[in-house]
Amino acid sequence: MYIGNHLSSSKGFEHMGKEALKLGANTFAFFTRNPRGGAAKEISEDDANKLRALMEEHHFGKLVAHAPYTMNVCAEKESVLNFSRGVLADDLARMEYLPHNYYNFHPGSHVGQGAEKGIELIADALNAALKPEYQTIVLLETMAGKGSEVGKSFEELKAILDRIELSDKVGVCLDTCHVWDAGYDIVHDLDGVLQNFDEIIGLDRLCAVHFNDSMNDCGAHKDRHQKIGEGKIGADALLAVAYHPLLAGRPFILETPNDDEGYAREIAMVRNAEPLAK
Ligand code: FE
Ligand code: FE
Ligand code: ZN
């Protein structure tokens, strides 16, 4: 399986590949720019090519890049909208240095404009940023539904996807903590949740998984991640997700509160659990 965690991009692309190997990972996530700001480092093509070679040599799965949290393409303020649309367009152009990977973003917060309006703005931003020649698949992340977040239900995500002109360039990243907090009971009815996803969106569009336990109860709309097995979802339910046959082949990204040692331990734990999960 493909599993890894969020890595710091401050020392470049190849460095992240080497860090991933040290942790026992064969995929990883990274922020395309300062997650709480907007500044982006210049990309070295040579560095990007070194990571591509490393990934090929070590049979990595697709990477799952993450947009900055400050990007909100369904904001109300004109200045935030313009900033966010600029970040999205620039990030997608930069992703071409690492072709055939994923770019995941939080659909956004409609800040009182209503989900309907939010969905329209998100689709508009994607339609403006996507280009036919791009080789990246852009993923909408499933959200917990805190505040005015758009993307807390499969129906909302589907409504966005339906409005995208270049529809083969968009998919979904399922965050286990977020769907649980949004009210999808993956502990008692994982098959039912996946069936629901399949009926509304289609499992072929579920491209990646953010693999987290949650500090809160199902439906709490809180979004606070916990280490695997130390939260309300629990290890058994999460391992059932990791080894669900309908999710085989997807990159699983840990976003749990851990240091490097903790991530290495969680990666090994998930890998070693394969026979148990059957
Ligand atoms: Fe996220
Ligand atoms: Fe996530
Ligand atoms: Zn989260």
CSV table of C-alpha atoms and ligand atoms in Angstrom, one decimal:
chain,number,residue,atom,x,y,z
A,1,MET,CA,0.0,0.0,0.0
A,2,TYR,CA,1.0,3.6,-0.4
A,3,ILE,CA,1.3,5.4,2.9
A,4,GLY,CA,3.1,8.5,4.2
A,5,ASN,CA,2.7,11.7,6.1
A,6,HIS,CA,3.0,15.5,5.7
A,7,LEU,CA,6.6,16.6,5.2
A,8,SER,CA,8.1,20.0,5.4
A,9,SER,CA,9.1,21.4,2.0
A,10,SER,CA,11.6,23.9,3.4
A,11,LYS,CA,14.6,21.9,2.2
A,12,GLY,CA,13.2,21.1,-1.2
A,13,PHE,CA,11.7,18.2,-3.1
A,14,GLU,CA,14.4,15.6,-3.1
A,15,HIS,CA,15.0,16.1,0.6
A,16,MET,CA,11.3,15.2,1.2
A,17,GLY,CA,11.7,12.0,-0.8
A,18,LYS,CA,14.7,11.0,1.3
A,19,GLU,CA,12.8,11.9,4.5
A,20,ALA,CA,9.9,9.8,3.3
A,21,LEU,CA,12.1,6.8,2.8
A,22,LYS,CA,13.6,7.1,6.3
A,23,LEU,CA,10.1,7.0,7.7
A,24,GLY,CA,9.2,3.9,5.7
A,25,ALA,CA,6.8,5.9,3.5
A,26,ASN,CA,6.2,5.5,-0.2
A,27,THR,CA,4.1,8.7,-0.7
A,28,PHE,CA,3.8,12.0,1.2
A,29,ALA,CA,2.1,15.3,1.4
A,30,PHE,CA,3.6,18.8,1.4
A,31,PHE,CA,2.3,22.3,1.4
A,32,THR,CA,2.8,24.1,-1.9
A,33,ARG,CA,3.6,27.3,0.0
A,34,ASN,CA,3.5,28.8,3.5
A,35,PRO,CA,0.2,27.2,4.8
A,36,ARG,CA,-0.7,30.2,7.0
A,37,GLY,CA,0.5,32.8,4.5
A,38,GLY,CA,0.9,32.7,0.8
A,39,ALA,CA,4.6,33.1,-0.1
A,40,ALA,CA,6.0,30.4,-2.4
A,41,LYS,CA,9.6,29.5,-2.9
A,42,GLU,CA,11.0,29.4,-6.4
A,43,ILE,CA,11.0,25.9,-7.8
A,44,SER,CA,14.2,24.2,-8.9
A,45,GLU,CA,13.6,22.0,-11.9
A,46,ASP,CA,16.7,20.0,-11.1
A,47,ASP,CA,15.4,19.4,-7.6
A,48,ALA,CA,12.0,18.3,-8.9
A,49,ASN,CA,13.6,15.9,-11.4
A,50,LYS,CA,15.7,14.4,-8.6
A,51,LEU,CA,12.5,13.7,-6.6
A,52,ARG,CA,10.9,12.2,-9.7
A,53,ALA,CA,13.8,9.8,-10.2
A,54,LEU,CA,13.8,8.8,-6.5
A,55,MET,CA,10.0,8.2,-6.6
A,56,GLU,CA,10.4,6.0,-9.7
A,57,GLU,CA,13.3,4.0,-8.2
A,58,HIS,CA,11.4,3.4,-4.9
A,59,HIS,CA,8.0,2.8,-6.5
A,60,PHE,CA,6.2,5.7,-4.8
A,61,GLY,CA,2.5,6.2,-5.2
A,62,LYS,CA,1.2,9.6,-6.2
A,63,LEU,CA,2.0,12.6,-4.0
A,64,VAL,CA,-0.8,14.6,-2.4
A,65,ALA,CA,0.2,18.3,-2.4
A,66,HIS,CA,-1.8,20.5,-0.1
A,67,ALA,CA,-2.9,24.1,-0.8
A,68,PRO,CA,-2.4,26.7,1.9
A,69,TYR,CA,-5.1,27.2,4.5
A,70,THR,CA,-5.3,30.8,3.7
A,71,MET,CA,-6.7,30.0,0.2
A,72,ASN,CA,-10.5,30.4,0.2
A,73,VAL,CA,-11.9,30.5,-3.3
A,74,CYS,CA,-15.4,31.1,-2.0
A,75,ALA,CA,-14.6,34.0,0.3
A,76,GLU,CA,-16.9,37.0,0.3
A,77,LYS,CA,-14.2,39.7,0.3
A,78,GLU,CA,-12.9,40.6,-3.1
A,79,SER,CA,-9.3,40.8,-1.9
A,80,VAL,CA,-9.4,37.3,-0.4
A,81,LEU,CA,-11.0,35.9,-3.6
A,82,ASN,CA,-8.4,37.4,-5.8
A,83,PHE,CA,-5.5,36.2,-3.6
A,84,SER,CA,-7.0,32.7,-3.5
A,85,ARG,CA,-7.6,32.5,-7.2
A,86,GLY,CA,-4.1,33.7,-7.8
A,87,VAL,CA,-2.7,31.0,-5.4
A,88,LEU,CA,-4.7,28.3,-7.1
A,89,ALA,CA,-3.6,29.2,-10.6
A,90,ASP,CA,0.0,29.6,-9.6
A,91,ASP,CA,0.1,26.3,-7.6
A,92,LEU,CA,-1.4,24.4,-10.5
A,93,ALA,CA,1.2,25.8,-12.9
A,94,ARG,CA,4.0,24.9,-10.4
A,95,MET,CA,2.6,21.3,-10.0
A,96,GLU,CA,3.6,20.7,-13.6
A,97,TYR,CA,7.2,20.3,-12.3
A,98,LEU,CA,6.0,17.1,-10.6
A,99,PRO,CA,3.5,15.8,-13.2
A,100,HIS,CA,0.9,13.1,-12.5
A,101,ASN,CA,0.4,13.8,-8.8
A,102,TYR,CA,-2.5,15.2,-6.8
A,103,TYR,CA,-3.2,18.8,-5.6
A,104,ASN,CA,-5.7,18.8,-2.6
A,105,PHE,CA,-7.5,21.8,-1.3
A,106,HIS,CA,-10.2,22.7,1.2
A,107,PRO,CA,-13.1,23.8,-0.9
A,108,GLY,CA,-13.5,26.8,1.3
A,109,SER,CA,-15.8,28.6,3.7
A,110,HIS,CA,-18.7,30.5,2.3
A,111,VAL,CA,-18.7,32.9,5.3
A,112,GLY,CA,-22.4,33.4,5.4
A,113,GLN,CA,-23.1,33.6,1.6
A,114,GLY,CA,-24.7,30.1,1.7
A,115,ALA,CA,-23.4,26.7,0.5
A,116,GLU,CA,-25.1,27.2,-2.9
A,117,LYS,CA,-23.1,30.4,-3.6
A,118,GLY,CA,-20.0,28.8,-2.2
A,119,ILE,CA,-20.3,25.9,-4.6
A,120,GLU,CA,-20.7,28.3,-7.5
A,121,LEU,CA,-17.6,30.3,-6.6
A,122,ILE,CA,-15.5,27.2,-6.0
A,123,ALA,CA,-16.4,25.8,-9.4
A,124,ASP,CA,-15.8,29.2,-11.1
A,125,ALA,CA,-12.3,29.3,-9.6
A,126,LEU,CA,-11.5,25.8,-10.7
A,127,ASN,CA,-12.8,26.4,-14.2
A,128,ALA,CA,-10.6,29.5,-14.4
A,129,ALA,CA,-7.5,27.8,-13.2
A,130,LEU,CA,-7.6,24.4,-14.9
A,131,LYS,CA,-5.9,24.0,-18.3
A,132,PRO,CA,-6.4,21.0,-20.7
A,133,GLU,CA,-2.7,20.4,-20.8
A,134,TYR,CA,-2.2,20.1,-17.0
A,135,GLN,CA,-1.2,16.7,-15.7
A,136,THR,CA,-2.3,17.1,-12.1
A,137,ILE,CA,-5.6,15.9,-10.7
A,138,VAL,CA,-7.1,18.5,-8.3
A,139,LEU,CA,-8.8,17.0,-5.2
A,140,LEU,CA,-11.6,18.5,-3.2
A,141,GLU,CA,-11.1,17.5,0.5
A,142,THR,CA,-14.1,16.2,2.4
A,143,MET,CA,-14.6,18.7,5.3
A,144,ALA,CA,-15.9,18.4,8.9
A,145,GLY,CA,-18.4,21.1,8.5
A,146,LYS,CA,-17.0,23.5,11.1
A,147,GLY,CA,-18.1,27.1,10.7
A,148,SER,CA,-19.3,27.7,7.1
A,149,GLU,CA,-17.1,25.0,5.4
A,150,VAL,CA,-18.3,23.8,2.0
A,151,GLY,CA,-17.7,20.1,1.3
A,152,LYS,CA,-19.1,18.6,4.5
A,153,SER,CA,-21.4,16.3,2.5
A,154,PHE,CA,-20.9,14.1,-0.5
A,155,GLU,CA,-23.8,16.0,-2.1
A,156,GLU,CA,-22.0,19.4,-1.8
A,157,LEU,CA,-18.8,17.9,-3.3
A,158,LYS,CA,-20.8,16.4,-6.2
A,159,ALA,CA,-22.4,19.7,-6.9
A,160,ILE,CA,-19.0,21.3,-7.3
A,161,LEU,CA,-17.7,18.4,-9.4
A,162,ASP,CA,-20.7,18.6,-11.7
A,163,ARG,CA,-19.9,22.2,-12.6
A,164,ILE,CA,-16.3,21.5,-13.7
A,165,GLU,CA,-15.7,21.7,-17.4
A,166,LEU,CA,-12.5,19.7,-17.4
A,167,SER,CA,-14.1,17.0,-15.3
A,168,ASP,CA,-11.4,14.4,-15.7
A,169,LYS,CA,-9.0,16.7,-13.8
A,170,VAL,CA,-10.9,16.8,-10.5
A,171,GLY,CA,-11.5,14.2,-7.8
A,172,VAL,CA,-12.0,13.9,-4.0
A,173,CYS,CA,-9.6,13.3,-1.1
A,174,LEU,CA,-11.5,11.6,1.8
A,175,ASP,CA,-10.3,12.7,5.2
A,176,THR,CA,-11.3,10.0,7.8
A,177,CYS,CA,-11.4,12.5,10.7
A,178,HIS,CA,-13.4,15.0,8.6
A,179,VAL,CA,-16.1,12.6,7.3
A,180,TRP,CA,-16.5,11.2,10.9
A,181,ASP,CA,-16.8,14.7,12.3
A,182,ALA,CA,-19.2,15.5,9.5
A,183,GLY,CA,-21.5,12.7,10.6
A,184,TYR,CA,-20.5,9.7,8.4
A,185,ASP,CA,-20.2,6.7,10.7
A,186,ILE,CA,-17.2,4.9,9.4
A,187,VAL,CA,-16.9,2.9,12.6
A,188,HIS,CA,-20.3,1.1,12.5
A,189,ASP,CA,-21.1,1.3,8.8
A,190,LEU,CA,-18.0,1.8,6.6
A,191,ASP,CA,-19.5,-0.2,3.8
A,192,GLY,CA,-22.6,2.0,3.9
A,193,VAL,CA,-20.6,5.2,3.8
A,194,LEU,CA,-18.5,4.0,0.9
A,195,GLN,CA,-21.7,2.8,-0.9
A,196,ASN,CA,-23.2,6.3,-0.3
A,197,PHE,CA,-20.1,7.9,-1.7
A,198,ASP,CA,-20.2,5.6,-4.7
A,199,GLU,CA,-23.9,6.4,-5.4
A,200,ILE,CA,-23.5,10.2,-5.1
A,201,ILE,CA,-20.0,10.9,-6.4
A,202,GLY,CA,-18.6,7.5,-7.6
A,203,LEU,CA,-15.7,5.7,-6.0
A,204,ASP,CA,-13.6,6.1,-9.1
A,205,ARG,CA,-13.3,9.8,-8.1
A,206,LEU,CA,-12.0,9.0,-4.6
A,207,CYS,CA,-8.3,9.4,-5.4
A,208,ALA,CA,-6.6,9.8,-2.0
A,209,VAL,CA,-7.2,9.4,1.8
A,210,HIS,CA,-6.2,11.6,4.6
A,211,PHE,CA,-5.7,9.0,7.4
A,212,ASN,CA,-6.5,10.4,10.8
A,213,ASP,CA,-8.2,9.5,14.0
A,214,SER,CA,-10.5,12.1,15.6
A,215,MET,CA,-10.7,13.7,19.1
A,216,ASN,CA,-14.4,14.2,18.7
A,217,ASP,CA,-17.6,12.2,18.3
A,218,CYS,CA,-19.2,11.4,15.0
A,219,GLY,CA,-21.2,14.5,13.8
A,220,ALA,CA,-19.4,16.9,16.1
A,221,HIS,CA,-18.4,19.2,13.2
A,222,LYS,CA,-15.1,20.0,15.0
A,223,ASP,CA,-12.1,18.8,13.0
A,224,ARG,CA,-9.4,17.9,15.6
A,225,HIS,CA,-7.1,15.1,14.5
A,226,GLN,CA,-5.8,12.4,16.8
A,227,LYS,CA,-3.1,9.7,16.5
A,228,ILE,CA,-4.3,6.4,15.0
A,229,GLY,CA,-5.9,4.4,17.7
A,230,GLU,CA,-6.0,7.2,20.3
A,231,GLY,CA,-9.2,8.8,19.1
A,232,LYS,CA,-12.9,8.2,18.8
A,233,ILE,CA,-12.6,6.3,15.5
A,234,GLY,CA,-10.1,3.8,16.8
A,235,ALA,CA,-7.5,1.6,15.3
A,236,ASP,CA,-9.8,-1.3,14.2
A,237,ALA,CA,-12.1,1.0,12.2
A,238,LEU,CA,-9.2,2.9,10.6
A,239,LEU,CA,-7.4,-0.3,9.6
A,240,ALA,CA,-10.6,-1.5,8.0
A,241,VAL,CA,-10.5,1.7,5.9
A,242,ALA,CA,-6.8,1.2,5.1
A,243,TYR,CA,-7.4,-2.3,3.8
A,244,HIS,CA,-10.9,-1.9,2.3
A,245,PRO,CA,-10.7,-3.5,-1.1
A,246,LEU,CA,-12.6,-0.6,-2.7
A,247,LEU,CA,-9.9,1.8,-1.6
A,248,ALA,CA,-6.9,-0.3,-2.7
A,249,GLY,CA,-4.1,1.6,-4.5
A,250,ARG,CA,-5.0,5.1,-3.1
A,251,PRO,CA,-2.3,7.1,-1.3
A,252,PHE,CA,-3.0,7.2,2.5
A,253,ILE,CA,-1.6,10.4,4.1
A,254,LEU,CA,-1.2,10.6,7.9
A,255,GLU,CA,-2.1,14.1,9.4
A,256,THR,CA,-1.9,12.9,12.9
A,257,PRO,CA,-0.2,14.9,15.7
A,258,ASN,CA,3.2,13.1,15.7
A,259,ASP,CA,6.9,13.7,15.5
A,260,ASP,CA,9.0,11.7,13.0
A,261,GLU,CA,9.3,8.8,15.3
A,262,GLY,CA,5.6,8.7,15.8
A,263,TYR,CA,5.0,8.8,12.0
A,264,ALA,CA,7.4,6.0,11.4
A,265,ARG,CA,5.6,3.9,14.1
A,266,GLU,CA,2.2,4.6,12.6
A,267,ILE,CA,3.3,3.8,9.1
A,268,ALA,CA,4.8,0.5,10.3
A,269,MET,CA,1.7,-0.3,12.3
A,270,VAL,CA,-0.6,0.2,9.3
A,271,ARG,CA,1.7,-1.9,7.0
A,272,ASN,CA,2.0,-4.7,9.6
A,273,ALA,CA,-1.7,-4.8,10.2
A,274,GLU,CA,-2.5,-6.1,6.7
A,275,PRO,CA,-3.1,-9.8,7.7
A,276,LEU,CA,-5.2,-8.7,10.7
A,277,ALA,CA,-7.5,-6.5,8.7
A,278,LYS,CA,-8.8,-9.4,6.6
B,1,FE,FE,-6.6,19.4,4.6
B,2,FE,FE,-7.0,16.5,5.8
B,3,ZN,ZN,-8.5,18.5,9.5
